[in-house]
Tab-separated table of C-alpha atoms in Angstrom:
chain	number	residue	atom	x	y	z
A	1030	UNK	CA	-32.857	-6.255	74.678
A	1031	UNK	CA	-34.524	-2.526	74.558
A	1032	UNK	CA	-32.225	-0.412	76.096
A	1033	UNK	CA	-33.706	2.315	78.516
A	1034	UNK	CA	-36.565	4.485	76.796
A	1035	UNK	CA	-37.431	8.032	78.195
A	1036	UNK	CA	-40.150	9.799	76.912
A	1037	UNK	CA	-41.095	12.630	75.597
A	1038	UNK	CA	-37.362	13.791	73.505
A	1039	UNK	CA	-38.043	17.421	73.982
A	1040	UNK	CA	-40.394	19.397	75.813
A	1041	UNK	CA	-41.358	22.883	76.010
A	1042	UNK	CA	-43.683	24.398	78.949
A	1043	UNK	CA	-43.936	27.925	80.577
A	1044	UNK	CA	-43.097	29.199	84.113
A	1045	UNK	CA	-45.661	27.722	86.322
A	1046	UNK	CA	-46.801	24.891	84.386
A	1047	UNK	CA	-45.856	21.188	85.709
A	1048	UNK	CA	-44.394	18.440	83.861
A	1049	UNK	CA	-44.193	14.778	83.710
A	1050	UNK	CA	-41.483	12.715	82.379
A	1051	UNK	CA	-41.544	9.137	82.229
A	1052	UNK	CA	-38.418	6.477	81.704
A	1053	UNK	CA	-38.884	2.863	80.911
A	1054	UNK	CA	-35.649	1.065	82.127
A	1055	UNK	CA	-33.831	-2.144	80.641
A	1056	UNK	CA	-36.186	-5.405	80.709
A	1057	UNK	CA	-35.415	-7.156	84.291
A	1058	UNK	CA	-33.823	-3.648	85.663
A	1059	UNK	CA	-35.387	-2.607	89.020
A	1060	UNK	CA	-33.296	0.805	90.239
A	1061	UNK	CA	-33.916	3.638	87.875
A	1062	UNK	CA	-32.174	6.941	88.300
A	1063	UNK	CA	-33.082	10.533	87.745
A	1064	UNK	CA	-30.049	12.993	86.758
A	1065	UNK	CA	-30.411	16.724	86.166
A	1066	UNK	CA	-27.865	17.965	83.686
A	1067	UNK	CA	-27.605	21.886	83.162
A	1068	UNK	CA	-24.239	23.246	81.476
A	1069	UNK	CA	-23.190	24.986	84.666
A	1070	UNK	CA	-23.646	22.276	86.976
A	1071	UNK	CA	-23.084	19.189	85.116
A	1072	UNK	CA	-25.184	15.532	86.236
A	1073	UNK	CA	-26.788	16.239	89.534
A	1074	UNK	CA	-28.442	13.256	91.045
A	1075	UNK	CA	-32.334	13.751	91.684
A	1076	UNK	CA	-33.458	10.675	93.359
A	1077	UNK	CA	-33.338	6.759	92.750
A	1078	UNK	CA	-36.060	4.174	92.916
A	1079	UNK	CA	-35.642	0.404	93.865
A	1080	UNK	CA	-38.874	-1.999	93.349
A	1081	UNK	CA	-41.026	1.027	93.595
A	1082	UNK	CA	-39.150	2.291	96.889
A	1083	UNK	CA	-37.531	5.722	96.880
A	1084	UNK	CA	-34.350	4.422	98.040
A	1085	UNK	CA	-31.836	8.229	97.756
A	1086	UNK	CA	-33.019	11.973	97.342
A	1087	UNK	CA	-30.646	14.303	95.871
A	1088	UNK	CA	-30.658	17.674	96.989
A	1089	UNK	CA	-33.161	19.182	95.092
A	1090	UNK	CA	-36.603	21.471	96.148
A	1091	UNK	CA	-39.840	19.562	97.151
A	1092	UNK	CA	-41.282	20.079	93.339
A	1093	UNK	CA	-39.481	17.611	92.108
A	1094	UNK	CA	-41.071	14.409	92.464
A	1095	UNK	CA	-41.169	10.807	91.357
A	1096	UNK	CA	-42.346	6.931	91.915
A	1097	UNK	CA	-42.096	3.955	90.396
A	1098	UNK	CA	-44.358	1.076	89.256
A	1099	UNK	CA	-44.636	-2.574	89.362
A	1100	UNK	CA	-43.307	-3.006	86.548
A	1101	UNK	CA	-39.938	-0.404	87.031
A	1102	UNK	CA	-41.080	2.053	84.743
A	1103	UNK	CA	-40.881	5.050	86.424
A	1104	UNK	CA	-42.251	8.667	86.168
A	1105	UNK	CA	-40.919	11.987	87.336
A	1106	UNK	CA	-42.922	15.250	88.002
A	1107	UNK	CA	-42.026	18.529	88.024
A	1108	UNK	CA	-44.549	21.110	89.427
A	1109	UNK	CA	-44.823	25.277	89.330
A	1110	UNK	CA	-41.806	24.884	86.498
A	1111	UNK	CA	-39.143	27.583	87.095
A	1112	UNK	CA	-36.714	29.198	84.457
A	1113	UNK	CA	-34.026	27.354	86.243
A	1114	UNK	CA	-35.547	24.007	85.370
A	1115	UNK	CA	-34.459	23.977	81.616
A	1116	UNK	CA	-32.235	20.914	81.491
A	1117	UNK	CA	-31.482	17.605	79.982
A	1118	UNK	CA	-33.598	15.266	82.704
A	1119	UNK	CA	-31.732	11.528	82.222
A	1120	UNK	CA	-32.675	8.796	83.419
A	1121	UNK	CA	-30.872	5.462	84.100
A	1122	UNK	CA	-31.570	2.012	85.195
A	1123	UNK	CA	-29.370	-0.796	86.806
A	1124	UNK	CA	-30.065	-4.482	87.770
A	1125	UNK	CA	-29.414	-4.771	91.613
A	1126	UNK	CA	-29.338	-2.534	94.219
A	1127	UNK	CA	-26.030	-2.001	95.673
A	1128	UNK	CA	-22.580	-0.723	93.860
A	1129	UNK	CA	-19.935	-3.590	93.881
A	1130	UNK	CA	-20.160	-3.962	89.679
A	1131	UNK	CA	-22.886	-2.378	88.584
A	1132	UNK	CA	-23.248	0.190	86.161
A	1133	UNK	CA	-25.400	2.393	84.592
A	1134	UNK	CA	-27.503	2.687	80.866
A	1135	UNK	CA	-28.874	5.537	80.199
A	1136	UNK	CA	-31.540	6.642	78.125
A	1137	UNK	CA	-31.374	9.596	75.312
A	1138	UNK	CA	-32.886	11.589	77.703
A	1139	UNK	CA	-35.307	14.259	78.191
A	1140	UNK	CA	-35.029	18.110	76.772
A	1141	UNK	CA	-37.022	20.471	78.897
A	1142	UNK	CA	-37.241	23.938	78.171
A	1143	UNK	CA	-39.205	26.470	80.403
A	1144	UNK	CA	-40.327	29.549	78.770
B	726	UNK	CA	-20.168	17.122	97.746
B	727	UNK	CA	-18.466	13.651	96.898
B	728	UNK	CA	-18.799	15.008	92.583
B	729	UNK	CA	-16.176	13.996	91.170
B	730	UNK	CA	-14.033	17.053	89.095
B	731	UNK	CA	-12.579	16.026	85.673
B	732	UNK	CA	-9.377	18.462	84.283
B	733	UNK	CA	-9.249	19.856	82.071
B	734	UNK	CA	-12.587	21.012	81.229
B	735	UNK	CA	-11.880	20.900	77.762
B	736	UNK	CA	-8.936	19.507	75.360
B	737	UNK	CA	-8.712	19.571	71.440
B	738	UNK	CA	-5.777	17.249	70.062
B	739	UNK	CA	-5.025	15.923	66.732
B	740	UNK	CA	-6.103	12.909	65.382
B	741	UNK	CA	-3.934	9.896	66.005
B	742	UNK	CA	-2.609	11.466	69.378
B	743	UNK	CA	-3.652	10.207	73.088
B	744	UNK	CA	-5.898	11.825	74.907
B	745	UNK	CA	-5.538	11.981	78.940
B	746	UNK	CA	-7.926	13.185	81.501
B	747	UNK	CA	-7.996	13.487	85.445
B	748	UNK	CA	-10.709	12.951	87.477
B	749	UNK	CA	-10.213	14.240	91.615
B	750	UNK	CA	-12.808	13.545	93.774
B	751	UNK	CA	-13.409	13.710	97.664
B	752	UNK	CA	-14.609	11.045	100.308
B	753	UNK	CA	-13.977	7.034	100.051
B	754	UNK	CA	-15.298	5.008	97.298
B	755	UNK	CA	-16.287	1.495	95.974
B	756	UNK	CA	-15.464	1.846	92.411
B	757	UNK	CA	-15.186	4.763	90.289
B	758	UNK	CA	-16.473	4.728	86.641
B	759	UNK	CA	-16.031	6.350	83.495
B	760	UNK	CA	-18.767	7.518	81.269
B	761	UNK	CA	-18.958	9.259	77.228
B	762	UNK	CA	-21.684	11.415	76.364
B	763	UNK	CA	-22.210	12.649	73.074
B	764	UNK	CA	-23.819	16.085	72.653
B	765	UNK	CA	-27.517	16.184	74.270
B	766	UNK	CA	-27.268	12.075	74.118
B	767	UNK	CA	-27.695	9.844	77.279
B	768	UNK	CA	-24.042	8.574	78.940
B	769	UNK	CA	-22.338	5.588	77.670
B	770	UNK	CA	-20.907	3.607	80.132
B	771	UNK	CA	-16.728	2.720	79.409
B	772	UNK	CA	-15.076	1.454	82.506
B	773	UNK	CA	-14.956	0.438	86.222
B	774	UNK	CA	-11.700	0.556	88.208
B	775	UNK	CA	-12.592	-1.315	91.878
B	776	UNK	CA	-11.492	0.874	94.409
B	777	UNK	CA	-8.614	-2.222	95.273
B	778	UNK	CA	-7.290	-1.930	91.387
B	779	UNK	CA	-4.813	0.300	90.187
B	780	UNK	CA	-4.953	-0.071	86.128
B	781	UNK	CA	-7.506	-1.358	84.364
B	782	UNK	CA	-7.315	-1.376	80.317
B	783	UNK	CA	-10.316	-1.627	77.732
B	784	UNK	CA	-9.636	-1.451	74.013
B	785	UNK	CA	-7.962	2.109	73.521
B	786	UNK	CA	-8.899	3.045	76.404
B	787	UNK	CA	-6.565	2.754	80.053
B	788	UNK	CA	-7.938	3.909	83.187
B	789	UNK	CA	-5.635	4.232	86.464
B	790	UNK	CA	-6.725	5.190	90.345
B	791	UNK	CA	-4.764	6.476	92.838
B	792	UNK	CA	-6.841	5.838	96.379
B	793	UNK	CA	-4.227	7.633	98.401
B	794	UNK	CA	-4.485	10.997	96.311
B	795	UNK	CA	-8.472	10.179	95.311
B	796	UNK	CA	-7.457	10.445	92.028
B	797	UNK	CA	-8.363	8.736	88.507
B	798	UNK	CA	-6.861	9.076	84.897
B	799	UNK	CA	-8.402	8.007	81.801
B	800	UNK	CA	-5.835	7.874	78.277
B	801	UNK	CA	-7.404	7.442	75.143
B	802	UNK	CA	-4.897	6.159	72.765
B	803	UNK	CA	-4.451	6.804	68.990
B	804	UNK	CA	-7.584	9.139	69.234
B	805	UNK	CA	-10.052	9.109	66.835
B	806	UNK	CA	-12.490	11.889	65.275
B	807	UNK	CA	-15.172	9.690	66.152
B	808	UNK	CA	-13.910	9.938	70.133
B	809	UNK	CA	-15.285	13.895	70.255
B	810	UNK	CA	-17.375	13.701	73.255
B	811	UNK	CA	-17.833	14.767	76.823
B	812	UNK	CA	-16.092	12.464	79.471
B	813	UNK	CA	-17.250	12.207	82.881
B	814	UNK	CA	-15.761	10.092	86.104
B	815	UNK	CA	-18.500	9.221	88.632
B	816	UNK	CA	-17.539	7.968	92.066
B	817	UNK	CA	-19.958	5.368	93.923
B	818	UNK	CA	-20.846	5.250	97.586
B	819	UNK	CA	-24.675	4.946	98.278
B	820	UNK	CA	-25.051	6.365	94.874
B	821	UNK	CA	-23.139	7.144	91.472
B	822	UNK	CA	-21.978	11.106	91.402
B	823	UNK	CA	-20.880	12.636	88.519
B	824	UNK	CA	-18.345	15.362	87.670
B	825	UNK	CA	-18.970	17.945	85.546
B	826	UNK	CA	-16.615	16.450	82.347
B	827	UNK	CA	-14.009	17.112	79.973
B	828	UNK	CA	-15.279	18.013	76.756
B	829	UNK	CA	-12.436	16.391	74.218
B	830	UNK	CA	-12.526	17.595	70.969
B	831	UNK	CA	-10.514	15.456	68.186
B	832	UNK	CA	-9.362	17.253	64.901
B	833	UNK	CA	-9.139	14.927	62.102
């Protein structure tokens, strides 16, 4: 089984530009998850998607943005990039939706930098 | 915030020695999980401890939780240079929150 496949691996844009990243989770997976990881602030939680529902919203500015498709594969947008933004942008899938057992996978993740 | 906080932020042992992080975090919880990350890679998940367990053991790996002082340990046993990685707890209620990690550096 493919494990979870985020596209692009690194990613450079300037101050004002927008972004998309996209994240293909594990084959029969229907939650993916969007982390932000910065040095300072470690993994902080954007948002989650269940069959194509936007099911938690982390506490992050109105820019960032995401959905999901039919098929789970999901897609997140950043727009009017800030400095701030630079970051490792994970993303992780899971089967169900709830938290009894479950646990994540992760893809390699996504390098943005924002010149 | 219910992030967990790992401590310390970092450790360097020797090779062969264990290895022990804490993990503190805030409100109730359902389980609490354990993750590895090598440098700029995703997270690899290691453990679950159900918020009704007290130890739970994996390979070289032993993971406690204290409910009554929200509280978690992971010990790494006979470490290994291969084991140099960032270690994170995350803590699930609605959603899986992360601490910031302890980066563990092995010497060989």
């Amino acid at each position: 089984k493919a494990g979870v496949t985020q596209t692009p691996r690194y990613l450079i844009k300037t101050r004002g530009q927008q972004v998309t990243l996209s994240c293909s989770p594990i084959s029969g997976h229907r939650s993916v998850s969007w982390y932000q990881q910065t040095p300072g602030q470690g993994l902080q939680f954007l948002f989650e998607y269940f069959s194509e529902t936007q099911r938690n919203k982390g506490n992050f500015p109105g820019r960032f943005s995401g959905r999901q498709f039919s098929n789970s594969r999901s897609e997140m947008n950043v727009s009017t990039l800030e400095l701030g933004d630079s970051a490792l942008y994970l993303c992780a899938s899971r089967s169900g939706p709830g938290w009894a057992n479950e646990k994540l996978f992760f893809g390699s993740g996504t390098q943005l930098s924002v010149l | 915030s219910q992030q967990g906080e790992e401590d310390p932020q970092a450790l360097s042992i020797q090779e062969g020695e264990n290895a022990t992080m804490n993990c503190s975090y805030k409100t109730s919880i359902n389980n609490l999980q354990w993750y590895r990350q090598n440098s700029g890679r995703g997270l690899v998940h290691l453990i679950l401890i159900r918020s009704n367990e007290r130890e739970k053991h994996s390979g070289r790996l032993r993971v406690t939780l204290d409910t009554s002082k929200k509280s978690s340990s992971l010990l790494i046993t006979a470490s290994r240079a291969a084991d140099t990685a960032s270690y994170f707890c995350a803590t699930s209620d609605n959603n899986l929150f992360f601490g910031t990690g302890t980066r563990l550096t092995v010497i060989p």
